[in-house]
Amino acid sequence: MKILKDILYKVAIESVTGSTEIDIHKIDFDSRKIEEKDVFVAIRGSLSDGHDYIEKAIQLGAVAVICDTLPENVEKGITYIQVKDTNTALAFMAANYFGNPSEKLKLVGVTGTNGKTTIASLLFQLLEKARFKVGLLSTVKIMVDQIEYKATHTTPDSITINHYLNEMVENGVTHCFMEVSSHGIHQKRTEALHFVGGIFTNLSHDHLDYHPTFAEYRDVKKSFFDSLPKTAFALSNIDDKNGTVMLQNTVARKLTYALKSYADFRAQILESQLSGLLLKVNDNEVWVKLIGTFNAYNVLAIYGTAVELGMDSLEALRLLSDLESVSGRFQYIVSEGSITAIVDYAHTPDALDNVLKTINDIRTKNEQLITVVGCGGNRDKTKRPVMAKIATDLSDKAILTSDNPRNEDPEVILDEMEKGVEGHNYKKVLRITDRKQAIKTACQLAQPNDIILIAGKGHETYQEINGVRHHFDDMETVKEILDQLKK
């Protein structure tokens, strides 16, 4: 049991009705999960408003309610705390409830449009190889040292974050790497966390279904760096035009990385192959098993962070050379028929452009590049024609297909994608709504030494259609089809 007053520390309270000197069991913002002696936090979401469920929460046993607007009927014996913003209140209450675990380990946040998962996951790998106990909060999975949990969001809610951070502390974890999404920042999920460092990867077209303008999307990302303490470091990719913007107002120690600009951490690509990259990082050469220019940036971010966390620079480079690529990030297989199939999470125009340019830089041009790509439903519609244009411009053949249509008609999504295909590229394009059939067609079209890129879903093991998730794994599917075709 906790005392309500203790978990309200640092919460901006506007009014109190009832007593804060009461025992409480736990905090929740989902009225369906409320039990006896719980605190219910009424969150205003995009689909529903928690204030509509205050009465239900009380019926289920809530003894205290956190809200930004008091209900018309205030029940006797219930404590009502009115706050300015319930998302912010939830962040501080969750941190207090679990004993502020982020202050008991070294938490580093990674934000940007692309590269968050790769950087966070490979930092986890690198410090694990250096024999630290490490935690990870990522799109792909949550790791508490060697214990793995399934991830449901890029940045989980405040209660979930602090729950896992607390578990990490209890298991002796010393460092944690966390993906920080624009949604998570905007919804204050990271508000009460203590970060020792922040990393900015890049900024490109994404999430404009959620953020009304690109400027707001950029400024939300920037607010993460604005909130870092003086004791933290802020490491930014200054080859990105928004890289210096992220550092403008931060009081954290400012550090930079780049391939093209003068920076604290610089790299030069000496060799680029399908098997990896030979890089000159500052003044030392290192071979890494990661592919493409975009991964050279990721390597620099990882290297810079490791050095800032106190690791010897040569030791960091040695460990970098041993890192394995992350699931669904430029993950490839070569079939017995010498067909290379690459699965990548590229679901933004910039990411798709990077992956296709990487493949085109490596290939000999004596082979076909066949791209299978779709766009998700109920998400930013403006990027659909752009994705199709990039796929058709940079591939020999492009198959437009379903991604996760969710509650949208996949045919309408494909109609919108097709608008981006220019006249001279029409002959390159096939439209196959069924994703498995699209992958199968790509495999059937491929000749020995050809390359197939399957973009958009990466590590995901499901396809969401009409609100139902069906098992679907791009890598599993392409392996199965290529095996069948060789028989």
Short mmCIF file of C-alpha atoms in Angstrom, two decimals:
data_model
loop_
_atom_site.label_atom_id
_atom_site.label_comp_id
_atom_site.label_asym_id
_atom_site.label_seq_id
_atom_site.Cartn_x
_atom_site.Cartn_y
_atom_site.Cartn_z
CA MET A 1 0.00 0.00 0.00
CA LYS A 2 1.05 3.59 -0.71
CA ILE A 3 -0.20 6.89 0.69
CA LEU A 4 -1.94 9.05 -1.94
CA LYS A 5 -0.13 12.19 -0.72
CA ASP A 6 3.27 10.60 -1.40
CA ILE A 7 2.55 9.74 -5.03
CA LEU A 8 1.28 13.28 -5.72
CA TYR A 9 4.78 14.74 -5.23
CA LYS A 10 5.56 17.29 -8.02
CA VAL A 11 2.01 17.05 -9.45
CA ALA A 12 0.59 20.51 -10.25
CA ILE A 13 -2.64 20.40 -8.22
CA GLU A 14 -5.42 22.96 -8.77
CA SER A 15 -7.89 21.73 -6.15
CA VAL A 16 -8.42 18.90 -3.66
CA THR A 17 -11.76 17.51 -2.53
CA GLY A 18 -11.39 14.93 0.24
CA SER A 19 -8.30 13.57 1.97
CA THR A 20 -4.90 12.75 0.46
CA GLU A 21 -3.90 10.86 3.63
CA ILE A 22 -5.44 7.62 2.36
CA ASP A 23 -4.00 4.23 1.49
CA ILE A 24 -4.12 3.36 -2.19
CA HIS A 25 -3.44 0.09 -3.97
CA LYS A 26 -2.37 1.10 -7.50
CA ILE A 27 -2.87 3.74 -10.23
CA ASP A 28 -4.64 3.15 -13.54
CA PHE A 29 -6.10 5.16 -16.42
CA ASP A 30 -8.17 2.25 -17.77
CA SER A 31 -11.45 2.17 -15.84
CA ARG A 32 -11.92 -1.52 -16.72
CA LYS A 33 -8.84 -2.44 -14.66
CA ILE A 34 -9.80 -0.51 -11.53
CA GLU A 35 -10.01 -2.52 -8.27
CA GLU A 36 -10.59 -1.74 -4.58
CA LYS A 37 -8.51 1.19 -3.23
CA ASP A 38 -7.17 2.17 -6.68
CA VAL A 39 -6.59 5.67 -8.05
CA PHE A 40 -8.26 6.40 -11.39
CA VAL A 41 -6.60 8.95 -13.67
CA ALA A 42 -8.99 10.37 -16.27
CA ILE A 43 -7.05 10.79 -19.52
CA ARG A 44 -8.49 12.56 -22.57
CA GLY A 45 -7.61 10.37 -25.57
CA SER A 46 -8.26 10.64 -29.30
CA LEU A 47 -10.98 7.97 -29.20
CA SER A 48 -12.43 8.32 -25.70
CA ASP A 49 -12.35 10.57 -22.65
CA GLY A 50 -11.53 9.04 -19.28
CA HIS A 51 -13.71 11.66 -17.59
CA ASP A 52 -16.73 9.79 -18.99
CA TYR A 53 -15.72 6.72 -16.94
CA ILE A 54 -15.17 8.30 -13.52
CA GLU A 55 -18.46 6.95 -12.16
CA LYS A 56 -17.68 3.45 -13.42
CA ALA A 57 -14.22 3.56 -11.83
CA ILE A 58 -15.73 4.52 -8.47
CA GLN A 59 -18.26 1.68 -8.74
CA LEU A 60 -15.34 -0.73 -9.25
CA GLY A 61 -13.62 0.50 -6.08
CA ALA A 62 -11.60 3.64 -6.89
CA VAL A 63 -11.00 5.74 -3.78
CA ALA A 64 -9.43 8.68 -5.59
CA VAL A 65 -9.91 10.34 -8.97
CA ILE A 66 -7.40 12.53 -10.82
CA CYS A 67 -9.12 14.77 -13.37
CA ASP A 68 -8.77 18.12 -15.11
CA THR A 69 -12.50 18.88 -14.81
CA LEU A 70 -14.43 17.93 -11.68
CA PRO A 71 -17.62 15.88 -12.30
CA GLU A 72 -20.96 17.56 -11.58
CA ASN A 73 -21.76 15.02 -8.86
CA VAL A 74 -18.94 14.60 -6.34
CA GLU A 75 -19.42 11.43 -4.30
CA LYS A 76 -18.91 11.51 -0.54
CA GLY A 77 -15.89 9.56 0.69
CA ILE A 78 -14.04 9.82 -2.63
CA THR A 79 -10.98 12.05 -3.05
CA TYR A 80 -10.95 14.22 -6.17
CA ILE A 81 -7.71 15.86 -7.29
CA GLN A 82 -8.13 18.45 -10.02
CA VAL A 83 -4.98 19.02 -12.09
CA LYS A 84 -4.12 21.13 -15.13
CA ASP A 85 -3.08 18.14 -17.27
CA THR A 86 -3.84 14.53 -16.36
CA ASN A 87 -1.18 13.11 -18.71
CA THR A 88 1.53 15.04 -16.88
CA ALA A 89 0.02 14.11 -13.52
CA LEU A 90 0.01 10.43 -14.50
CA ALA A 91 3.70 10.62 -15.47
CA PHE A 92 4.75 12.01 -12.07
CA MET A 93 2.41 9.74 -10.11
CA ALA A 94 3.69 6.63 -11.91
CA ALA A 95 7.31 7.63 -11.28
CA ASN A 96 6.57 8.31 -7.58
CA TYR A 97 4.58 5.09 -7.17
CA PHE A 98 7.53 2.99 -8.36
CA GLY A 99 10.12 4.99 -6.40
CA ASN A 100 11.46 7.04 -9.36
CA PRO A 101 13.43 4.15 -10.88
CA SER A 102 14.83 6.26 -13.76
CA GLU A 103 17.00 8.07 -11.21
CA LYS A 104 18.58 4.75 -10.16
CA LEU A 105 20.03 3.78 -13.54
CA LYS A 106 21.47 5.48 -16.62
CA LEU A 107 18.55 6.07 -19.00
CA VAL A 108 19.28 7.19 -22.57
CA GLY A 109 16.45 8.21 -24.93
CA VAL A 110 16.61 7.92 -28.72
CA THR A 111 14.30 10.05 -30.85
CA GLY A 112 13.91 10.90 -34.55
CA THR A 113 11.96 9.54 -37.51
CA ASN A 114 14.22 6.63 -38.48
CA GLY A 115 16.90 4.63 -36.68
CA LYS A 116 15.47 4.66 -33.14
CA THR A 117 15.04 0.88 -32.88
CA THR A 118 18.41 0.07 -34.42
CA ILE A 119 20.33 2.49 -32.19
CA ALA A 120 18.55 1.53 -28.94
CA SER A 121 18.78 -2.21 -29.69
CA LEU A 122 22.45 -2.12 -30.71
CA LEU A 123 23.38 -0.02 -27.68
CA PHE A 124 21.72 -2.74 -25.60
CA GLN A 125 23.81 -5.35 -27.46
CA LEU A 126 27.04 -3.37 -27.12
CA LEU A 127 26.80 -2.77 -23.38
CA GLU A 128 25.69 -6.36 -22.83
CA LYS A 129 28.88 -7.49 -24.62
CA ALA A 130 30.80 -5.14 -22.29
CA ARG A 131 29.30 -7.20 -19.42
CA PHE A 132 26.85 -4.63 -18.10
CA LYS A 133 23.33 -5.51 -17.06
CA VAL A 134 21.20 -3.61 -19.55
CA GLY A 135 17.55 -2.75 -20.20
CA LEU A 136 15.73 -1.94 -23.44
CA LEU A 137 12.38 -0.27 -24.16
CA SER A 138 11.85 -0.54 -27.92
CA THR A 139 9.31 -1.05 -30.68
CA VAL A 140 10.52 -4.63 -31.14
CA LYS A 141 10.74 -5.80 -27.52
CA ILE A 142 11.33 -4.89 -23.89
CA MET A 143 14.38 -6.41 -22.22
CA VAL A 144 15.13 -6.55 -18.50
CA ASP A 145 18.66 -7.95 -18.59
CA GLN A 146 18.02 -11.43 -20.09
CA ILE A 147 14.23 -11.41 -19.58
CA GLU A 148 12.25 -10.52 -22.72
CA TYR A 149 8.75 -9.04 -22.84
CA LYS A 150 6.54 -8.22 -25.80
CA ALA A 151 6.35 -4.55 -26.80
CA THR A 152 2.99 -2.99 -27.75
CA HIS A 153 4.00 0.65 -28.36
CA THR A 154 7.17 2.48 -29.40
CA THR A 155 6.91 4.47 -26.16
CA PRO A 156 4.63 2.73 -23.62
CA ASP A 157 2.36 4.59 -21.18
CA SER A 158 3.91 6.12 -18.05
CA ILE A 159 2.82 3.31 -15.74
CA THR A 160 4.26 0.61 -18.01
CA ILE A 161 7.54 2.51 -18.46
CA ASN A 162 8.06 2.93 -14.73
CA HIS A 163 6.97 -0.65 -14.02
CA TYR A 164 9.70 -2.02 -16.28
CA LEU A 165 12.30 0.51 -15.12
CA ASN A 166 11.58 -0.55 -11.55
CA GLU A 167 11.95 -4.21 -12.55
CA MET A 168 15.28 -3.32 -14.14
CA VAL A 169 16.50 -1.65 -10.94
CA GLU A 170 15.41 -4.67 -8.88
CA ASN A 171 17.36 -6.93 -11.28
CA GLY A 172 20.56 -4.92 -11.02
CA VAL A 173 20.34 -3.22 -14.44
CA THR A 174 22.67 -0.22 -14.68
CA HIS A 175 21.82 1.19 -18.15
CA CYS A 176 18.62 1.38 -20.17
CA PHE A 177 18.08 2.49 -23.77
CA MET A 178 14.65 3.71 -24.74
CA GLU A 179 12.94 4.72 -27.97
CA VAL A 180 11.20 8.05 -27.49
CA SER A 181 8.39 8.65 -30.00
CA SER A 182 6.74 11.97 -30.82
CA HIS A 183 3.44 10.51 -29.55
CA GLY A 184 5.11 9.58 -26.27
CA ILE A 185 6.61 13.06 -25.84
CA HIS A 186 3.39 14.85 -26.82
CA GLN A 187 1.32 12.71 -24.42
CA LYS A 188 3.82 13.42 -21.58
CA ARG A 189 4.72 9.73 -21.12
CA THR A 190 8.39 10.62 -20.62
CA GLU A 191 7.70 13.76 -18.55
CA ALA A 192 8.89 12.57 -15.13
CA LEU A 193 11.81 10.43 -16.30
CA HIS A 194 15.43 11.27 -15.54
CA PHE A 195 17.57 10.89 -18.67
CA VAL A 196 21.37 10.94 -18.66
CA GLY A 197 21.39 11.38 -22.43
CA GLY A 198 19.33 11.96 -25.55
CA ILE A 199 20.09 11.03 -29.18
CA PHE A 200 18.59 12.67 -32.28
CA THR A 201 18.71 10.57 -35.46
CA ASN A 202 16.93 12.51 -38.23
CA LEU A 203 13.59 14.06 -39.09
CA SER A 204 11.49 13.35 -42.16
CA HIS A 205 7.88 12.95 -43.26
CA ASP A 206 5.95 10.85 -40.72
CA HIS A 207 3.05 10.94 -38.24
CA LEU A 208 1.31 13.85 -39.97
CA ASP A 209 -1.93 11.99 -39.24
CA TYR A 210 -1.26 12.80 -35.56
CA HIS A 211 0.65 16.09 -35.73
CA PRO A 212 -1.21 18.75 -37.76
CA THR A 213 2.01 20.18 -39.23
CA PHE A 214 5.62 19.15 -39.76
CA ALA A 215 6.65 22.12 -37.59
CA GLU A 216 4.71 20.72 -34.63
CA TYR A 217 6.22 17.27 -35.21
CA ARG A 218 9.71 18.85 -35.17
CA ASP A 219 8.98 20.99 -32.10
CA VAL A 220 7.63 18.03 -30.12
CA LYS A 221 10.88 16.16 -30.81
CA LYS A 222 12.84 19.27 -29.83
CA SER A 223 10.98 19.54 -26.52
CA PHE A 224 12.60 16.27 -25.45
CA PHE A 225 16.05 17.89 -25.71
CA ASP A 226 14.79 21.12 -24.14
CA SER A 227 13.84 19.11 -21.04
CA LEU A 228 17.19 17.33 -20.57
CA PRO A 229 19.07 18.35 -17.39
CA LYS A 230 22.50 20.01 -17.30
CA THR A 231 24.05 16.73 -16.22
CA ALA A 232 22.88 14.95 -19.40
CA PHE A 233 24.33 14.86 -22.92
CA ALA A 234 22.45 15.69 -26.13
CA LEU A 235 23.93 13.91 -29.17
CA SER A 236 22.59 15.12 -32.52
CA ASN A 237 23.04 14.22 -36.20
CA ILE A 238 24.01 17.60 -37.67
CA ASP A 239 23.95 16.34 -41.26
CA ASP A 240 20.18 16.48 -40.80
CA LYS A 241 18.90 20.03 -41.31
CA ASN A 242 17.04 19.81 -37.98
CA GLY A 243 20.05 18.48 -36.08
CA THR A 244 21.16 21.92 -34.84
CA VAL A 245 17.54 22.89 -34.09
CA MET A 246 17.34 20.06 -31.54
CA LEU A 247 20.31 21.52 -29.66
CA GLN A 248 19.25 25.18 -29.72
CA ASN A 249 17.75 25.48 -26.24
CA THR A 250 19.00 22.45 -24.38
CA VAL A 251 21.07 22.96 -21.24
CA ALA A 252 22.55 19.48 -21.66
CA ARG A 253 26.11 19.00 -22.95
CA LYS A 254 25.88 19.41 -26.74
CA LEU A 255 27.55 16.77 -28.92
CA THR A 256 27.32 16.10 -32.65
CA TYR A 257 27.87 13.31 -35.15
CA ALA A 258 28.04 13.42 -38.95
CA LEU A 259 29.38 11.93 -42.16
CA LYS A 260 29.45 15.20 -44.14
CA SER A 261 29.97 17.93 -41.53
CA TYR A 262 32.57 18.74 -38.90
CA ALA A 263 31.38 17.00 -35.71
CA ASP A 264 32.53 15.50 -32.42
CA PHE A 265 32.05 12.03 -33.87
CA ARG A 266 32.74 11.69 -37.61
CA ALA A 267 32.90 8.76 -40.01
CA GLN A 268 33.96 8.12 -43.57
CA ILE A 269 32.66 5.13 -45.53
CA LEU A 270 35.67 3.32 -47.02
CA GLU A 271 33.80 0.26 -48.30
CA SER A 272 30.11 -0.60 -48.60
CA GLN A 273 29.05 -4.19 -49.32
CA LEU A 274 26.07 -6.44 -48.67
CA SER A 275 28.15 -8.05 -45.91
CA GLY A 276 28.84 -4.76 -44.11
CA LEU A 277 30.69 -1.45 -43.96
CA LEU A 278 34.32 -0.48 -43.54
CA LEU A 279 34.31 2.85 -41.71
CA LYS A 280 36.91 5.31 -40.55
CA VAL A 281 35.46 6.56 -37.26
CA ASN A 282 37.34 9.65 -36.10
CA ASP A 283 40.88 8.30 -36.75
CA ASN A 284 40.30 4.54 -36.49
CA GLU A 285 39.07 2.00 -39.03
CA VAL A 286 36.35 -0.49 -38.07
CA TRP A 287 34.39 -3.15 -39.98
CA VAL A 288 30.73 -3.49 -38.98
CA LYS A 289 28.13 -6.05 -40.06
CA LEU A 290 25.60 -3.31 -40.82
CA ILE A 291 24.69 -2.15 -44.30
CA GLY A 292 24.25 1.24 -45.92
CA THR A 293 24.90 4.92 -45.29
CA PHE A 294 21.96 5.19 -42.88
CA ASN A 295 23.63 2.54 -40.71
CA ALA A 296 26.90 4.49 -40.77
CA TYR A 297 24.96 7.26 -38.99
CA ASN A 298 23.54 4.72 -36.55
CA VAL A 299 27.05 3.41 -35.82
CA LEU A 300 28.24 6.94 -35.03
CA ALA A 301 25.33 7.53 -32.65
CA ILE A 302 26.07 4.24 -30.88
CA TYR A 303 29.81 4.94 -30.71
CA GLY A 304 29.32 8.49 -29.44
CA THR A 305 26.88 7.33 -26.76
CA ALA A 306 29.17 4.52 -25.59
CA VAL A 307 32.06 6.97 -25.23
CA GLU A 308 29.84 9.48 -23.38
CA LEU A 309 28.79 6.73 -21.00
CA GLY A 310 32.45 6.23 -20.10
CA MET A 311 33.55 3.39 -22.38
CA ASP A 312 37.07 3.42 -23.79
CA SER A 313 36.88 4.52 -27.46
CA LEU A 314 38.92 1.60 -28.83
CA GLU A 315 36.91 -0.88 -26.77
CA ALA A 316 33.71 0.66 -28.15
CA LEU A 317 34.97 0.19 -31.73
CA ARG A 318 35.97 -3.41 -31.01
CA LEU A 319 32.48 -4.19 -29.70
CA LEU A 320 30.84 -2.35 -32.62
CA SER A 321 32.46 -4.75 -35.06
CA ASP A 322 30.71 -7.66 -33.36
CA LEU A 323 27.15 -6.29 -33.40
CA GLU A 324 24.39 -8.12 -35.31
CA SER A 325 21.63 -6.34 -37.24
CA VAL A 326 18.23 -5.88 -35.60
CA SER A 327 15.25 -8.03 -36.61
CA GLY A 328 13.43 -6.55 -39.61
CA ARG A 329 16.07 -3.88 -40.23
CA PHE A 330 17.82 -4.68 -43.53
CA GLN A 331 17.53 -8.35 -42.66
CA TYR A 332 18.38 -10.50 -45.66
CA ILE A 333 18.64 -14.06 -46.90
CA VAL A 334 20.13 -15.53 -50.09
CA SER A 335 18.17 -18.45 -51.53
CA GLU A 336 19.66 -21.56 -53.12
CA GLY A 337 18.68 -19.99 -56.43
CA SER A 338 20.92 -16.98 -55.61
CA ILE A 339 17.99 -14.61 -55.07
CA THR A 340 18.59 -12.06 -52.30
CA ALA A 341 15.49 -11.16 -50.27
CA ILE A 342 15.71 -8.16 -47.93
CA VAL A 343 13.09 -7.36 -45.28
CA ASP A 344 13.11 -3.83 -43.87
CA TYR A 345 10.80 -1.78 -41.66
CA ALA A 346 11.07 1.21 -44.03
CA HIS A 347 7.59 2.73 -43.70
CA THR A 348 8.42 6.40 -44.28
CA PRO A 349 9.50 8.04 -47.55
CA ASP A 350 12.95 8.86 -46.16
CA ALA A 351 13.54 5.33 -44.85
CA LEU A 352 12.43 3.72 -48.13
CA ASP A 353 14.61 6.12 -50.11
CA ASN A 354 17.62 5.29 -47.88
CA VAL A 355 17.17 1.53 -48.20
CA LEU A 356 16.66 1.58 -51.98
CA LYS A 357 19.65 3.89 -52.52
CA THR A 358 21.76 1.61 -50.32
CA ILE A 359 20.80 -1.42 -52.41
CA ASN A 360 21.47 0.49 -55.64
CA ASP A 361 24.89 1.58 -54.37
CA ILE A 362 25.86 -2.02 -53.57
CA ARG A 363 24.38 -3.88 -56.56
CA THR A 364 26.15 -4.39 -59.88
CA LYS A 365 23.12 -3.25 -61.98
CA ASN A 366 23.24 -6.59 -63.86
CA GLU A 367 20.34 -7.79 -61.73
CA GLN A 368 16.75 -6.68 -61.16
CA LEU A 369 15.66 -4.88 -58.01
CA ILE A 370 12.03 -5.77 -57.23
CA THR A 371 10.34 -3.80 -54.42
CA VAL A 372 7.20 -4.89 -52.58
CA VAL A 373 5.71 -2.00 -50.61
CA GLY A 374 2.45 -0.84 -49.04
CA CYS A 375 1.19 1.90 -46.74
CA GLY A 376 -0.70 1.49 -43.47
CA GLY A 377 -4.37 2.33 -43.07
CA ASN A 378 -5.67 4.99 -40.65
CA ARG A 379 -2.30 6.73 -40.79
CA ASP A 380 -0.74 9.68 -42.60
CA LYS A 381 -2.27 9.63 -46.10
CA THR A 382 0.02 12.27 -47.59
CA LYS A 383 3.01 9.93 -47.71
CA ARG A 384 1.22 7.27 -49.81
CA PRO A 385 1.90 8.72 -53.30
CA VAL A 386 5.43 9.68 -52.19
CA MET A 387 6.21 6.09 -51.13
CA ALA A 388 5.00 4.75 -54.49
CA LYS A 389 7.02 7.35 -56.41
CA ILE A 390 10.21 6.44 -54.54
CA ALA A 391 9.62 2.69 -55.03
CA THR A 392 9.04 3.07 -58.78
CA ASP A 393 11.85 5.59 -59.33
CA LEU A 394 14.49 3.47 -57.60
CA SER A 395 13.42 -0.09 -58.53
CA ASP A 396 13.27 -2.09 -61.75
CA LYS A 397 9.87 -3.41 -60.74
CA ALA A 398 7.54 -2.32 -57.93
CA ILE A 399 4.61 -4.26 -56.51
CA LEU A 400 2.15 -2.10 -54.58
CA THR A 401 0.34 -4.11 -51.91
CA SER A 402 -1.28 -4.00 -48.47
CA ASP A 403 0.65 -3.16 -45.33
CA ASN A 404 -1.65 -3.03 -42.28
CA PRO A 405 -4.89 -1.69 -43.83
CA ARG A 406 -6.47 -1.57 -40.37
CA ASN A 407 -10.00 -0.17 -40.83
CA GLU A 408 -9.45 1.28 -44.31
CA ASP A 409 -10.26 -0.31 -47.65
CA PRO A 410 -6.88 -1.55 -48.99
CA GLU A 411 -7.98 -0.77 -52.55
CA VAL A 412 -8.44 2.90 -51.63
CA ILE A 413 -4.95 2.97 -50.07
CA LEU A 414 -3.49 1.53 -53.28
CA ASP A 415 -5.45 4.08 -55.36
CA GLU A 416 -3.79 6.85 -53.34
CA MET A 417 -0.35 5.28 -53.70
CA GLU A 418 -0.77 4.94 -57.47
CA LYS A 419 -1.26 8.71 -57.78
CA GLY A 420 2.46 9.06 -57.10
CA VAL A 421 3.53 6.83 -60.00
CA GLU A 422 4.78 8.91 -62.91
CA GLY A 423 3.81 8.02 -66.47
CA HIS A 424 7.20 6.63 -67.52
CA ASN A 425 7.12 4.24 -64.53
CA TYR A 426 3.69 2.67 -65.18
CA LYS A 427 5.21 -0.31 -66.98
CA LYS A 428 7.25 -1.14 -63.85
CA VAL A 429 4.22 -1.38 -61.54
CA LEU A 430 2.05 -4.27 -60.46
CA ARG A 431 -0.84 -3.87 -58.03
CA ILE A 432 -1.53 -6.95 -55.87
CA THR A 433 -3.67 -6.30 -52.80
CA ASP A 434 -2.94 -9.59 -51.00
CA ARG A 435 0.50 -9.18 -49.37
CA LYS A 436 1.42 -12.87 -49.50
CA GLN A 437 0.51 -13.04 -53.19
CA ALA A 438 2.55 -9.89 -53.81
CA ILE A 439 5.63 -11.45 -52.18
CA LYS A 440 5.05 -14.69 -54.10
CA THR A 441 4.83 -12.78 -57.40
CA ALA A 442 8.09 -10.96 -56.62
CA CYS A 443 9.77 -14.32 -55.99
CA GLN A 444 8.37 -15.76 -59.24
CA LEU A 445 9.59 -12.75 -61.24
CA ALA A 446 13.07 -12.90 -59.71
CA GLN A 447 15.92 -14.54 -61.62
CA PRO A 448 19.25 -15.71 -60.14
CA ASN A 449 21.20 -12.79 -58.57
CA ASP A 450 18.10 -10.56 -58.47
CA ILE A 451 17.23 -8.62 -55.30
CA ILE A 452 13.79 -8.42 -53.67
CA LEU A 453 13.07 -5.72 -51.09
CA ILE A 454 9.99 -6.26 -48.91
CA ALA A 455 9.42 -2.95 -47.16
CA GLY A 456 7.14 -1.54 -44.49
CA LYS A 457 6.53 -4.17 -41.82
CA GLY A 458 10.00 -5.39 -40.85
CA HIS A 459 9.89 -7.14 -37.48
CA GLU A 460 6.07 -7.22 -37.25
CA THR A 461 4.54 -10.69 -37.06
CA TYR A 462 0.96 -9.68 -37.87
CA GLN A 463 -1.18 -7.95 -40.45
CA GLU A 464 -4.05 -5.86 -39.11
CA ILE A 465 -7.21 -6.04 -41.26
CA ASN A 466 -10.55 -4.58 -40.09
CA GLY A 467 -9.24 -4.31 -36.53
CA VAL A 468 -8.15 -7.97 -36.38
CA ARG A 469 -4.50 -9.00 -36.24
CA HIS A 470 -3.68 -12.03 -38.39
CA HIS A 471 -0.31 -13.79 -38.18
CA PHE A 472 1.97 -12.51 -40.94
CA ASP A 473 5.75 -12.36 -40.97
CA ASP A 474 7.49 -10.99 -44.10
CA MET A 475 10.74 -12.93 -43.54
CA GLU A 476 8.92 -16.15 -42.72
CA THR A 477 6.73 -15.73 -45.82
CA VAL A 478 9.54 -15.03 -48.29
CA LYS A 479 11.64 -17.92 -46.95
CA GLU A 480 8.71 -20.29 -47.32
CA ILE A 481 7.95 -19.15 -50.89
CA LEU A 482 11.56 -19.28 -52.04
CA ASP A 483 11.88 -22.79 -50.58
CA GLN A 484 8.72 -23.88 -52.42
CA LEU A 485 9.93 -22.42 -55.74
CA LYS A 486 13.21 -24.35 -55.70
CA LYS A 487 11.31 -27.68 -55.50
#
